[in-house]
Amino acid sequence: MRRLLALRAGKELTAGHVRVAADALGVSERTVWRWLAAAENDEVAAADPGARSRAGTRFTITSEVRGLLALWKGNVRAVHRELALRAARQSPPADAPSLTTLHRAIRRDLTPGERAGLAGGERAARKHDVFLARPRGWRNQAWETDHMQVPVLVDVDGRARRPWITWFTDCATNAITGVAITPVHPSRESVLAALRSAVLREEPYGPFGALPQKVRVDRGKDFLSKTVTAAFDLLDVTVEDLPAYTPHLKGTVEGLNRAVESMFLAALPGYTRQPRPGKRPSRPKDEALLSFEDFTARLLAWTRWWNTEHRPETLRGKTPLEAWQDDPTPLRDVPAADLWTFTLEDAGTRTLTTRGIRFRRRDFVGAWMTGQAGIRVRVRFMPHHDHRIEVYHAATGRYLGSADLADQATEEQISAVRRARAARSRRLKKDLEASQRQRYAAATQAGPPRRLGVLTGAQADAELARSAGTSLAQLALPDVIPPAAPPADWRTPASLAALTTPAPHPSARDSTATAPDRPDERTTRPTTDKDGDAS
């Protein structure tokens, strides 16, 4: 470095000398020029090129900078402007770090996870974490369950909807033990249907199933509902309620959610995340959507392929079926009739009358009820299935049969009622939007907001007259029942006393006026005995 300084002092320094020095030191030519500029003013820099002239001057990331990074969503240039502005406001003005120094400090003092978390939150930071893998275990040791809304539009009664999938998967074999597809939002009925298909090992459910030891859920209200938890308790299955926002704790079913989209759903018509030409990612108007029946059939076929032909890397070349059959762990099977009983919601006991069973203000009847009127029965039902209930004997618990809704409306009537309800809902929504819509003038300078829209005096009076006819406050008659009188020891204003104290009866005033002055004397009033004679 001193030789280069001497050459620079004699004006004999060339770019070739700098290039040779940069190659020998393993740095860039720009770094050598910067070292030369620093060595001309500092002897320490000349003796030790690249070393800092003063200790403790390196810029570091403080809590203030962290807060600014979180405020500006990781925008380093915006944070630099804020730091420069704050430094200029100090007295005397301080030196702010350069943008390059700020970038270097962020890369040095913050981990990639911290940088991602300050920019995108906890979910972005979690992508840089390291997670441990659970031991593989044995079949039916642990299941995981979840809801998933598929990114595929399906034709459901003439409307394009995105169905939901509810499934159970075995953590040891990666097998899909049970699945249920719902056209709209899932409920506890979806969980019970998927659980029933997961436990049963009869056809068409396949060899997978029986009772697991525990099931992991992610705090979903459907999985933790009273009906579902009661069914798990009756089946002697432990429910492991995982903390919120911890998808890595049920990685098997989360991996299945990602796999089904990339391996199956992305190739279906109506896939909503498909790249589209043009600026707006809208689907073509002439795109033919799958019917719900066709989509369900294809998904179930893919589920069978996953269980019988797919070979995940974690199973070391085996299919889930082969891994299931190679596991000698005994299974806990449940009869189909008992499982159906355990996965129904209990509605208590009723009395079977000549009109059937009264449930939710409607009558349910069945052919088996002939000659059974007068017995006590217990009603169970599948949630949201309003057309049928299951009936058991209240004393013995014996299954008696199912009962269907009496005087059930036809499909045409139900469709007409639904159309009328939809039309009424649209009208109400339109009226509400029209009444709540408010326009404001566009502003080019700072000032209070200015509403648009004026009324004439006649229009305002007419609107108030219409609202007065429907307002309960205007129709109320407060003088019909006057307020109760306050306690005697209260100091009541005269105006309030006149409203709350009832006027004395005329006969009371007369008796008070004619009462004797002595308090121990009482006025005598004629009384009558039980025969009606005066005494």
Protein backbone atom coordinates (compact mmCIF):
# COMPACT_ATOMS: atom_id res chain seq x y z
CA MET A 1 0.00 0.00 0.00
CA ARG A 2 2.87 2.42 0.78
CA ARG A 3 4.40 1.68 -2.64
CA LEU A 4 1.12 2.53 -4.29
CA LEU A 5 0.95 5.73 -2.26
CA ALA A 6 4.44 6.65 -3.43
CA LEU A 7 3.51 5.98 -7.03
CA ARG A 8 0.38 8.07 -6.59
CA ALA A 9 2.37 10.92 -5.03
CA GLY A 10 4.76 10.87 -8.01
CA LYS A 11 1.82 10.70 -10.40
CA GLU A 12 3.16 7.41 -11.75
CA LEU A 13 0.24 5.27 -10.54
CA THR A 14 -1.67 3.60 -13.36
CA ALA A 15 -4.67 1.34 -13.61
CA GLY A 16 -2.32 -1.57 -14.24
CA HIS A 17 -0.66 -1.10 -10.86
CA VAL A 18 -4.09 -1.08 -9.16
CA ARG A 19 -5.17 -4.18 -11.07
CA VAL A 20 -2.08 -6.10 -10.03
CA ALA A 21 -2.52 -5.05 -6.37
CA ALA A 22 -6.21 -6.04 -6.44
CA ASP A 23 -5.35 -9.48 -7.82
CA ALA A 24 -2.65 -9.97 -5.20
CA LEU A 25 -4.94 -8.93 -2.31
CA GLY A 26 -8.02 -10.75 -3.62
CA VAL A 27 -10.24 -7.66 -3.70
CA SER A 28 -11.79 -5.51 -6.40
CA GLU A 29 -10.05 -2.56 -8.03
CA ARG A 30 -12.68 -0.24 -6.55
CA THR A 31 -11.73 -1.43 -3.05
CA VAL A 32 -8.03 -0.65 -3.73
CA TRP A 33 -8.87 2.88 -4.87
CA ARG A 34 -10.98 3.36 -1.75
CA TRP A 35 -8.10 2.16 0.44
CA LEU A 36 -5.73 4.58 -1.26
CA ALA A 37 -8.09 7.48 -0.61
CA ALA A 38 -8.35 6.50 3.07
CA ALA A 39 -4.55 5.99 3.43
CA GLU A 40 -3.77 9.51 2.29
CA ASN A 41 -5.46 10.91 5.40
CA ASP A 42 -4.88 8.14 7.95
CA GLU A 43 -1.56 6.45 8.80
CA VAL A 44 -3.39 3.48 10.37
CA ALA A 45 -5.19 2.84 7.10
CA ALA A 46 -1.85 2.99 5.25
CA ALA A 47 -0.26 0.45 7.61
CA ASP A 48 -3.27 -1.90 7.65
CA PRO A 49 -5.36 -1.51 4.51
CA GLY A 50 -9.02 -2.38 4.98
CA ALA A 51 -8.95 -2.01 8.76
CA ARG A 52 -11.19 0.56 10.39
CA SER A 53 -9.45 3.68 11.62
CA ARG A 54 -11.62 3.99 14.74
CA ALA A 55 -13.15 1.20 16.76
CA GLY A 56 -16.87 1.19 17.52
CA THR A 57 -17.93 3.27 14.50
CA ARG A 58 -19.57 0.43 12.59
CA PHE A 59 -23.28 0.98 12.03
CA THR A 60 -25.43 -1.73 13.59
CA ILE A 61 -29.13 -2.55 13.47
CA THR A 62 -30.87 -1.23 16.58
CA SER A 63 -34.41 -1.67 17.84
CA GLU A 64 -35.29 1.64 16.19
CA VAL A 65 -34.19 0.34 12.80
CA ARG A 66 -36.11 -2.89 13.38
CA GLY A 67 -39.25 -0.92 14.08
CA LEU A 68 -38.79 1.12 10.92
CA LEU A 69 -38.24 -2.02 8.87
CA ALA A 70 -41.49 -3.46 10.23
CA LEU A 71 -43.31 -0.17 9.62
CA TRP A 72 -42.14 0.08 6.02
CA LYS A 73 -42.63 -3.66 5.30
CA GLY A 74 -38.91 -4.27 4.71
CA ASN A 75 -38.45 -1.31 2.32
CA VAL A 76 -34.80 -0.41 3.01
CA ARG A 77 -34.84 2.76 0.91
CA ALA A 78 -37.85 4.10 2.85
CA VAL A 79 -36.07 3.29 6.14
CA HIS A 80 -32.97 5.15 4.91
CA ARG A 81 -35.04 8.24 4.12
CA GLU A 82 -36.59 8.09 7.59
CA LEU A 83 -33.17 7.78 9.26
CA ALA A 84 -31.79 10.68 7.22
CA LEU A 85 -34.78 12.84 8.14
CA ARG A 86 -34.43 12.04 11.84
CA ALA A 87 -30.69 12.76 11.76
CA ALA A 88 -31.29 16.14 10.09
CA ARG A 89 -33.82 17.12 12.78
CA GLN A 90 -31.31 16.62 15.60
CA SER A 91 -29.46 19.54 17.13
CA PRO A 92 -26.73 19.60 15.97
CA PRO A 93 -27.54 17.57 12.86
CA ALA A 94 -26.07 14.06 12.94
CA ASP A 95 -24.68 11.90 10.17
CA ALA A 96 -27.04 9.28 8.77
CA PRO A 97 -25.70 5.99 7.38
CA SER A 98 -25.53 5.63 3.65
CA LEU A 99 -27.90 3.33 1.80
CA THR A 100 -25.07 0.89 1.09
CA THR A 101 -24.08 0.83 4.76
CA LEU A 102 -27.68 0.21 5.78
CA HIS A 103 -27.99 -2.69 3.32
CA ARG A 104 -24.72 -4.16 4.57
CA ALA A 105 -25.79 -3.89 8.21
CA ILE A 106 -29.14 -5.53 7.51
CA ARG A 107 -27.49 -8.46 5.76
CA ARG A 108 -24.95 -8.78 8.57
CA ASP A 109 -27.10 -8.30 11.69
CA LEU A 110 -30.42 -9.86 10.62
CA THR A 111 -31.04 -13.45 9.64
CA PRO A 112 -33.03 -14.29 6.50
CA GLY A 113 -35.95 -15.29 8.68
CA GLU A 114 -35.89 -11.97 10.54
CA ARG A 115 -35.74 -10.02 7.29
CA ALA A 116 -38.65 -12.01 5.87
CA GLY A 117 -40.64 -11.63 9.09
CA LEU A 118 -40.19 -7.85 9.22
CA ALA A 119 -41.35 -7.63 5.61
CA GLY A 120 -44.12 -10.24 5.49
CA GLY A 121 -45.00 -11.24 9.03
CA GLU A 122 -44.78 -14.50 10.93
CA ARG A 123 -45.94 -16.68 8.04
CA ALA A 124 -43.11 -15.41 5.82
CA ALA A 125 -40.58 -15.89 8.61
CA ARG A 126 -41.74 -19.47 9.19
CA LYS A 127 -40.52 -20.42 5.70
CA HIS A 128 -36.92 -20.00 6.91
CA ASP A 129 -37.34 -22.13 10.04
CA VAL A 130 -36.05 -25.65 10.48
CA PHE A 131 -38.53 -28.28 11.68
CA LEU A 132 -37.89 -31.70 13.09
CA ALA A 133 -39.61 -34.74 11.64
CA ARG A 134 -41.74 -36.90 13.89
CA PRO A 135 -40.96 -40.62 14.11
CA ARG A 136 -42.92 -42.58 11.51
CA GLY A 137 -44.72 -44.67 14.15
CA TRP A 138 -47.25 -47.38 13.29
CA ARG A 139 -50.56 -47.43 11.46
CA ASN A 140 -53.49 -45.79 13.23
CA GLN A 141 -51.20 -44.35 15.88
CA ALA A 142 -52.08 -40.81 14.79
CA TRP A 143 -54.38 -39.32 12.18
CA GLU A 144 -54.53 -35.75 10.94
CA THR A 145 -57.58 -34.00 9.52
CA ASP A 146 -58.27 -30.71 7.81
CA HIS A 147 -60.65 -28.77 5.55
CA MET A 148 -59.46 -27.57 2.15
CA GLN A 149 -61.29 -25.35 -0.32
CA VAL A 150 -60.27 -26.51 -3.76
CA PRO A 151 -59.19 -23.82 -6.26
CA VAL A 152 -61.52 -25.27 -8.92
CA LEU A 153 -64.89 -23.91 -9.98
CA VAL A 154 -67.55 -26.63 -10.18
CA ASP A 155 -71.11 -26.46 -11.48
CA VAL A 156 -73.42 -26.86 -8.47
CA ASP A 157 -77.11 -26.46 -9.42
CA GLY A 158 -76.25 -24.03 -12.19
CA ARG A 159 -73.84 -21.91 -10.12
CA ALA A 160 -70.04 -21.93 -10.17
CA ARG A 161 -68.78 -22.82 -6.70
CA ARG A 162 -65.53 -23.96 -5.11
CA PRO A 163 -66.14 -27.19 -3.17
CA TRP A 164 -64.49 -28.14 0.10
CA ILE A 165 -62.65 -31.35 0.93
CA THR A 166 -62.58 -32.85 4.42
CA TRP A 167 -60.23 -35.77 4.82
CA PHE A 168 -58.36 -37.90 7.34
CA THR A 169 -54.86 -39.19 6.67
CA ASP A 170 -52.72 -41.72 8.51
CA CYS A 171 -49.34 -40.28 9.54
CA ALA A 172 -47.46 -43.61 9.44
CA THR A 173 -48.45 -44.74 5.95
CA ASN A 174 -49.53 -41.46 4.27
CA ALA A 175 -52.81 -43.19 3.38
CA ILE A 176 -56.03 -41.22 2.92
CA THR A 177 -58.34 -43.11 5.25
CA GLY A 178 -61.50 -41.05 4.70
CA VAL A 179 -62.74 -38.16 2.57
CA ALA A 180 -65.93 -36.11 2.22
CA ILE A 181 -66.67 -33.44 -0.42
CA THR A 182 -69.07 -30.57 0.30
CA PRO A 183 -70.38 -28.20 -2.42
CA VAL A 184 -70.36 -25.23 -0.01
CA HIS A 185 -68.86 -24.43 3.37
CA PRO A 186 -68.20 -27.56 5.45
CA SER A 187 -69.72 -28.16 8.87
CA ARG A 188 -69.67 -30.77 11.59
CA GLU A 189 -71.76 -32.95 9.27
CA SER A 190 -68.80 -33.01 6.83
CA VAL A 191 -66.45 -34.07 9.64
CA LEU A 192 -68.78 -36.87 10.75
CA ALA A 193 -69.24 -38.14 7.19
CA ALA A 194 -65.48 -38.16 6.59
CA LEU A 195 -64.90 -39.85 9.96
CA ARG A 196 -67.44 -42.56 9.14
CA SER A 197 -65.74 -43.29 5.80
CA ALA A 198 -62.34 -43.27 7.53
CA VAL A 199 -63.24 -45.77 10.26
CA LEU A 200 -65.19 -48.26 8.15
CA ARG A 201 -63.09 -50.79 6.25
CA GLU A 202 -65.89 -52.25 4.19
CA GLU A 203 -66.39 -51.61 0.51
CA PRO A 204 -66.13 -49.09 -1.08
CA TYR A 205 -63.82 -47.61 1.56
CA GLY A 206 -61.02 -50.15 1.12
CA PRO A 207 -58.68 -51.79 3.64
CA PHE A 208 -57.71 -48.53 5.36
CA GLY A 209 -59.50 -47.52 8.51
CA ALA A 210 -60.50 -48.73 11.99
CA LEU A 211 -60.10 -46.56 15.09
CA PRO A 212 -56.96 -44.46 15.58
CA GLN A 213 -55.36 -43.68 18.90
CA LYS A 214 -55.49 -39.92 18.41
CA VAL A 215 -56.48 -37.33 15.84
CA ARG A 216 -54.71 -33.98 15.38
CA VAL A 217 -56.89 -30.95 14.60
CA ASP A 218 -56.05 -27.27 14.22
CA ARG A 219 -58.60 -25.53 16.46
CA GLY A 220 -61.32 -25.60 13.80
CA LYS A 221 -64.75 -25.04 15.31
CA ASP A 222 -66.22 -27.88 13.24
CA PHE A 223 -63.68 -30.38 14.55
CA LEU A 224 -64.09 -29.15 18.14
CA SER A 225 -67.89 -28.96 18.11
CA LYS A 226 -69.86 -30.72 20.79
CA THR A 227 -71.17 -33.37 18.41
CA VAL A 228 -67.77 -34.28 16.95
CA THR A 229 -65.98 -34.35 20.30
CA ALA A 230 -68.76 -36.51 21.75
CA ALA A 231 -68.35 -38.95 18.85
CA PHE A 232 -64.59 -39.14 19.45
CA ASP A 233 -65.19 -39.74 23.16
CA LEU A 234 -67.62 -42.59 22.45
CA LEU A 235 -65.13 -44.12 20.03
CA ASP A 236 -62.30 -43.78 22.59
CA VAL A 237 -60.19 -41.54 20.31
CA THR A 238 -58.01 -38.78 21.76
CA VAL A 239 -58.32 -35.36 20.10
CA GLU A 240 -55.06 -33.39 20.04
CA ASP A 241 -55.94 -29.72 19.67
CA LEU A 242 -52.91 -28.01 18.14
CA PRO A 243 -52.07 -24.34 18.76
CA ALA A 244 -53.21 -21.77 16.23
CA TYR A 245 -51.02 -20.91 13.22
CA THR A 246 -48.85 -24.03 13.53
CA PRO A 247 -49.41 -25.94 10.28
CA HIS A 248 -46.03 -27.64 10.66
CA LEU A 249 -47.42 -29.63 13.59
CA LYS A 250 -49.73 -31.49 11.17
CA GLY A 251 -47.42 -31.66 8.20
CA THR A 252 -48.88 -34.87 6.76
CA VAL A 253 -52.28 -33.43 5.90
CA GLU A 254 -50.78 -30.05 4.94
CA GLY A 255 -48.48 -31.83 2.51
CA LEU A 256 -51.51 -33.66 1.12
CA ASN A 257 -53.27 -30.32 0.57
CA ARG A 258 -50.32 -29.08 -1.48
CA ALA A 259 -49.91 -32.35 -3.37
CA VAL A 260 -53.52 -32.64 -4.49
CA GLU A 261 -53.39 -29.20 -6.08
CA SER A 262 -50.17 -29.69 -8.04
CA MET A 263 -50.81 -33.35 -8.96
CA PHE A 264 -54.54 -33.31 -9.69
CA LEU A 265 -56.49 -30.06 -9.36
CA ALA A 266 -54.23 -27.94 -11.60
CA ALA A 267 -55.20 -30.01 -14.66
CA LEU A 268 -58.97 -29.72 -14.17
CA PRO A 269 -61.17 -27.25 -16.09
CA GLY A 270 -62.16 -24.29 -13.96
CA TYR A 271 -58.83 -24.16 -12.08
CA THR A 272 -58.82 -20.62 -10.67
CA ARG A 273 -55.05 -20.22 -10.31
CA GLN A 274 -54.25 -21.04 -13.91
CA PRO A 275 -52.19 -18.29 -15.66
CA ARG A 276 -54.44 -16.42 -18.07
CA PRO A 277 -53.53 -14.24 -21.06
CA GLY A 278 -54.17 -10.55 -20.70
CA LYS A 279 -54.09 -8.23 -17.74
CA ARG A 280 -57.05 -9.65 -15.82
CA PRO A 281 -56.84 -13.31 -14.72
CA SER A 282 -60.51 -14.03 -15.42
CA ARG A 283 -61.62 -17.38 -16.75
CA PRO A 284 -63.01 -17.63 -20.28
CA LYS A 285 -66.75 -17.28 -20.56
CA ASP A 286 -67.04 -20.38 -22.74
CA GLU A 287 -65.12 -22.60 -20.31
CA ALA A 288 -67.08 -25.75 -19.51
CA LEU A 289 -67.06 -26.59 -15.81
CA LEU A 290 -67.27 -30.02 -14.28
CA SER A 291 -70.46 -31.00 -12.54
CA PHE A 292 -70.26 -31.73 -8.84
CA GLU A 293 -70.89 -35.42 -9.47
CA ASP A 294 -68.09 -35.62 -12.04
CA PHE A 295 -65.68 -33.72 -9.79
CA THR A 296 -66.45 -36.02 -6.85
CA ALA A 297 -65.90 -39.13 -8.99
CA ARG A 298 -62.55 -37.83 -10.26
CA LEU A 299 -61.36 -36.87 -6.78
CA LEU A 300 -62.27 -40.27 -5.35
CA ALA A 301 -60.44 -41.95 -8.26
CA TRP A 302 -57.36 -39.84 -7.52
CA THR A 303 -57.64 -40.82 -3.85
CA ARG A 304 -57.55 -44.50 -4.82
CA TRP A 305 -54.53 -43.84 -7.04
CA TRP A 306 -52.77 -42.08 -4.16
CA ASN A 307 -53.39 -45.01 -1.82
CA THR A 308 -52.61 -47.86 -4.21
CA GLU A 309 -50.15 -46.62 -6.87
CA HIS A 310 -48.39 -43.49 -5.64
CA ARG A 311 -44.98 -44.11 -4.06
CA PRO A 312 -44.00 -41.22 -1.74
CA GLU A 313 -40.32 -40.71 -1.09
CA THR A 314 -40.86 -40.96 2.66
CA LEU A 315 -42.12 -44.56 2.29
CA ARG A 316 -38.91 -45.63 0.48
CA GLY A 317 -40.53 -46.88 -2.68
CA LYS A 318 -43.66 -48.37 -1.13
CA THR A 319 -47.23 -47.37 -1.80
CA PRO A 320 -49.46 -46.46 1.15
CA LEU A 321 -51.30 -49.74 0.63
CA GLU A 322 -48.08 -51.76 0.81
CA ALA A 323 -46.95 -49.86 3.90
CA TRP A 324 -50.36 -50.48 5.50
CA GLN A 325 -50.34 -54.20 4.76
CA ASP A 326 -46.73 -54.65 5.95
CA ASP A 327 -47.59 -53.17 9.35
CA PRO A 328 -48.65 -55.94 11.80
CA THR A 329 -50.33 -53.56 14.28
CA PRO A 330 -53.78 -54.91 15.25
CA LEU A 331 -56.82 -52.83 14.27
CA ARG A 332 -59.83 -51.76 16.34
CA ASP A 333 -62.87 -52.20 14.14
CA VAL A 334 -66.35 -50.86 14.91
CA PRO A 335 -69.58 -52.34 13.49
CA ALA A 336 -71.24 -50.12 10.93
CA ALA A 337 -74.48 -49.88 12.94
CA ASP A 338 -72.67 -48.79 16.11
CA LEU A 339 -70.54 -46.32 14.18
CA TRP A 340 -73.64 -44.79 12.62
CA THR A 341 -75.15 -44.38 16.08
CA PHE A 342 -72.03 -42.82 17.59
CA THR A 343 -71.66 -40.27 14.78
CA LEU A 344 -75.19 -38.87 15.13
CA GLU A 345 -76.19 -35.87 17.20
CA ASP A 346 -78.38 -36.62 20.22
CA ALA A 347 -81.63 -34.64 20.47
CA GLY A 348 -82.96 -36.15 23.71
CA THR A 349 -86.07 -38.21 24.35
CA ARG A 350 -89.55 -37.80 22.89
CA THR A 351 -92.94 -39.51 23.17
CA LEU A 352 -94.20 -41.32 20.11
CA THR A 353 -97.78 -40.13 19.49
CA THR A 354 -100.41 -40.92 16.92
CA ARG A 355 -99.01 -38.12 14.77
CA GLY A 356 -95.47 -39.51 14.92
CA ILE A 357 -92.50 -37.84 16.62
CA ARG A 358 -92.50 -34.10 17.15
CA PHE A 359 -89.03 -32.69 16.48
CA ARG A 360 -88.22 -29.03 15.85
CA ARG A 361 -91.92 -28.18 15.50
CA ARG A 362 -92.36 -30.72 12.71
CA ASP A 363 -93.75 -34.27 12.60
CA PHE A 364 -91.68 -37.28 11.52
CA VAL A 365 -93.30 -40.63 10.70
CA GLY A 366 -92.16 -44.12 9.72
CA ALA A 367 -93.80 -47.41 8.75
CA TRP A 368 -92.41 -49.15 11.85
CA MET A 369 -94.42 -46.83 14.15
CA THR A 370 -97.67 -48.77 13.71
CA GLY A 371 -98.88 -49.88 17.16
CA GLN A 372 -96.00 -48.13 18.93
CA ALA A 373 -97.77 -44.93 20.05
CA GLY A 374 -97.09 -43.99 23.66
CA ILE A 375 -93.52 -45.29 24.04
CA ARG A 376 -90.55 -43.10 24.93
CA VAL A 377 -87.89 -42.89 22.24
CA ARG A 378 -84.51 -41.19 21.82
CA VAL A 379 -83.97 -39.10 18.71
CA ARG A 380 -80.63 -38.87 16.90
CA PHE A 381 -79.96 -37.05 13.64
CA MET A 382 -77.25 -36.07 11.23
CA PRO A 383 -76.59 -32.31 11.47
CA HIS A 384 -78.31 -30.25 8.75
CA HIS A 385 -80.23 -33.29 7.45
CA ASP A 386 -83.71 -31.98 8.19
CA HIS A 387 -85.62 -34.65 6.22
CA ARG A 388 -84.85 -37.71 8.38
CA ILE A 389 -84.15 -38.70 11.96
CA GLU A 390 -83.02 -41.95 13.57
CA VAL A 391 -85.09 -43.31 16.47
CA TYR A 392 -83.92 -45.54 19.35
CA HIS A 393 -85.77 -46.97 22.33
CA ALA A 394 -85.25 -44.66 25.30
CA ALA A 395 -84.94 -47.45 27.89
CA THR A 396 -83.05 -50.21 26.06
CA GLY A 397 -81.22 -48.17 23.40
CA ARG A 398 -82.42 -50.59 20.69
CA TYR A 399 -82.57 -49.13 17.19
CA LEU A 400 -86.19 -48.82 16.08
CA GLY A 401 -85.85 -47.29 12.64
CA SER A 402 -85.72 -44.04 10.72
CA ALA A 403 -88.50 -41.47 10.42
CA ASP A 404 -89.05 -39.11 7.51
CA LEU A 405 -90.57 -35.67 7.54
CA ALA A 406 -94.34 -35.76 7.13
CA ASP A 407 -95.94 -33.60 4.43
CA GLN A 408 -92.58 -32.90 2.86
CA ALA A 409 -92.64 -30.35 0.07
CA THR A 410 -91.80 -31.38 -3.49
CA GLU A 411 -88.60 -30.38 -5.21
CA GLU A 412 -90.50 -27.88 -7.38
CA GLN A 413 -91.96 -26.21 -4.29
CA ILE A 414 -88.59 -26.07 -2.57
CA SER A 415 -86.99 -24.58 -5.69
CA ALA A 416 -89.74 -21.95 -5.94
CA VAL A 417 -89.28 -21.00 -2.28
CA ARG A 418 -85.53 -20.70 -2.75
CA ARG A 419 -85.98 -18.50 -5.81
CA ALA A 420 -88.40 -16.26 -3.92
CA ARG A 421 -86.00 -15.99 -0.99
CA ALA A 422 -83.10 -15.15 -3.31
CA ALA A 423 -85.13 -12.45 -5.07
CA ARG A 424 -86.18 -10.95 -1.75
CA SER A 425 -82.56 -11.00 -0.56
CA ARG A 426 -81.40 -9.24 -3.72
CA ARG A 427 -84.05 -6.56 -3.36
CA LEU A 428 -83.19 -6.00 0.29
CA LYS A 429 -79.49 -5.81 -0.48
CA LYS A 430 -80.10 -3.33 -3.27
CA ASP A 431 -82.24 -1.15 -1.02
CA LEU A 432 -79.66 -1.21 1.76
CA GLU A 433 -76.84 -0.31 -0.60
CA ALA A 434 -78.88 2.56 -2.03
CA SER A 435 -79.68 3.89 1.43
CA GLN A 436 -76.10 3.67 2.66
CA ARG A 437 -74.36 4.96 -0.45
CA GLN A 438 -72.82 8.35 0.14
CA ARG A 439 -70.77 10.36 -2.35
CA TYR A 440 -68.14 12.94 -1.53
CA ALA A 441 -66.54 15.61 -3.66
CA ALA A 442 -63.04 14.92 -4.96
CA ALA A 443 -60.41 17.01 -3.14
CA THR A 444 -57.33 18.61 -4.63
CA GLN A 445 -56.36 20.49 -1.47
CA ALA A 446 -56.42 19.64 2.21
CA GLY A 447 -59.80 20.21 3.79
CA PRO A 448 -62.77 18.51 5.45
CA PRO A 449 -64.79 16.02 3.37
CA ARG A 450 -67.71 17.59 1.49
CA ARG A 451 -70.82 15.49 0.93
CA LEU A 452 -72.66 15.54 -2.37
CA GLY A 453 -76.40 15.35 -2.89
CA VAL A 454 -79.04 17.86 -1.81
CA LEU A 455 -82.75 17.68 -1.03
CA THR A 456 -85.52 20.19 -1.28
CA GLY A 457 -87.50 21.10 1.80
CA ALA A 458 -90.55 19.21 0.50
CA GLN A 459 -88.49 16.08 -0.20
CA ALA A 460 -87.01 16.18 3.32
CA ASP A 461 -90.46 16.57 4.92
CA ALA A 462 -91.84 13.67 2.86
CA GLU A 463 -88.90 11.41 3.80
CA LEU A 464 -89.30 12.22 7.50
CA ALA A 465 -93.05 11.59 7.31
CA ARG A 466 -92.49 8.14 5.80
CA SER A 467 -89.89 7.25 8.43
CA ALA A 468 -92.14 8.50 11.26
CA GLY A 469 -94.81 5.99 10.29
CA THR A 470 -92.42 3.06 10.77
CA SER A 471 -90.40 4.30 13.74
CA LEU A 472 -91.22 2.53 16.99
CA ALA A 473 -89.95 5.50 18.94
CA GLN A 474 -92.56 7.72 17.29
CA LEU A 475 -95.32 5.18 17.90
CA ALA A 476 -94.52 4.76 21.59
CA LEU A 477 -96.95 6.28 24.14
CA PRO A 478 -94.88 7.14 27.20
CA ASP A 479 -97.84 8.69 29.12
CA VAL A 480 -99.87 5.46 29.21
CA ILE A 481 -97.73 3.97 31.98
CA PRO A 482 -96.15 6.79 33.99
CA PRO A 483 -92.78 6.28 35.66
CA ALA A 484 -92.77 4.84 39.16
CA ALA A 485 -92.67 7.27 42.04
CA PRO A 486 -89.20 7.84 43.56
CA PRO A 487 -88.52 6.89 47.21
CA ALA A 488 -89.90 9.21 49.85
CA ASP A 489 -86.47 10.23 51.13
CA TRP A 490 -85.38 11.53 47.71
CA ARG A 491 -85.46 15.25 47.03
CA THR A 492 -87.64 15.21 43.93
CA PRO A 493 -88.14 18.28 41.68
CA ALA A 494 -91.65 19.55 41.41
CA SER A 495 -91.85 18.80 37.68
CA LEU A 496 -90.90 15.15 38.24
CA ALA A 497 -93.15 14.79 41.28
CA ALA A 498 -96.10 15.97 39.22
CA LEU A 499 -95.43 13.28 36.61
CA THR A 500 -94.75 10.37 38.95
CA THR A 501 -97.05 10.94 41.97
CA PRO A 502 -100.58 9.78 41.16
CA ALA A 503 -103.43 12.13 42.04
CA PRO A 504 -105.36 11.07 45.17
CA HIS A 505 -108.81 9.60 44.75
CA PRO A 506 -111.72 12.02 45.59
CA SER A 507 -113.03 9.73 48.32
CA ALA A 508 -109.57 9.69 49.87
CA ARG A 509 -109.51 13.49 49.92
CA ASP A 510 -112.90 13.61 51.58
CA SER A 511 -111.97 11.07 54.25
CA THR A 512 -108.76 12.93 54.92
CA ALA A 513 -110.59 16.20 55.31
CA THR A 514 -113.12 14.74 57.79
CA ALA A 515 -110.63 12.71 59.78
CA PRO A 516 -110.34 13.65 63.51
CA ASP A 517 -107.33 15.64 64.66
CA ARG A 518 -106.32 13.05 67.26
CA PRO A 519 -104.10 10.38 65.65
CA ASP A 520 -105.32 7.60 68.01
CA GLU A 521 -108.91 7.88 66.80
CA ARG A 522 -109.96 6.07 63.64
CA THR A 523 -112.89 6.55 61.36
CA THR A 524 -115.35 3.70 61.42
CA ARG A 525 -116.52 2.21 58.17
CA PRO A 526 -119.51 -0.11 57.80
CA THR A 527 -118.58 -3.71 57.13
CA THR A 528 -120.62 -6.61 55.92
CA ASP A 529 -120.60 -10.18 57.10
CA LYS A 530 -120.65 -13.24 54.89
CA ASP A 531 -124.52 -13.12 54.73
CA GLY A 532 -124.42 -9.57 53.35
CA ASP A 533 -125.94 -7.86 56.48
CA ALA A 534 -124.38 -4.59 57.51
CA SER A 535 -122.81 -4.38 61.01
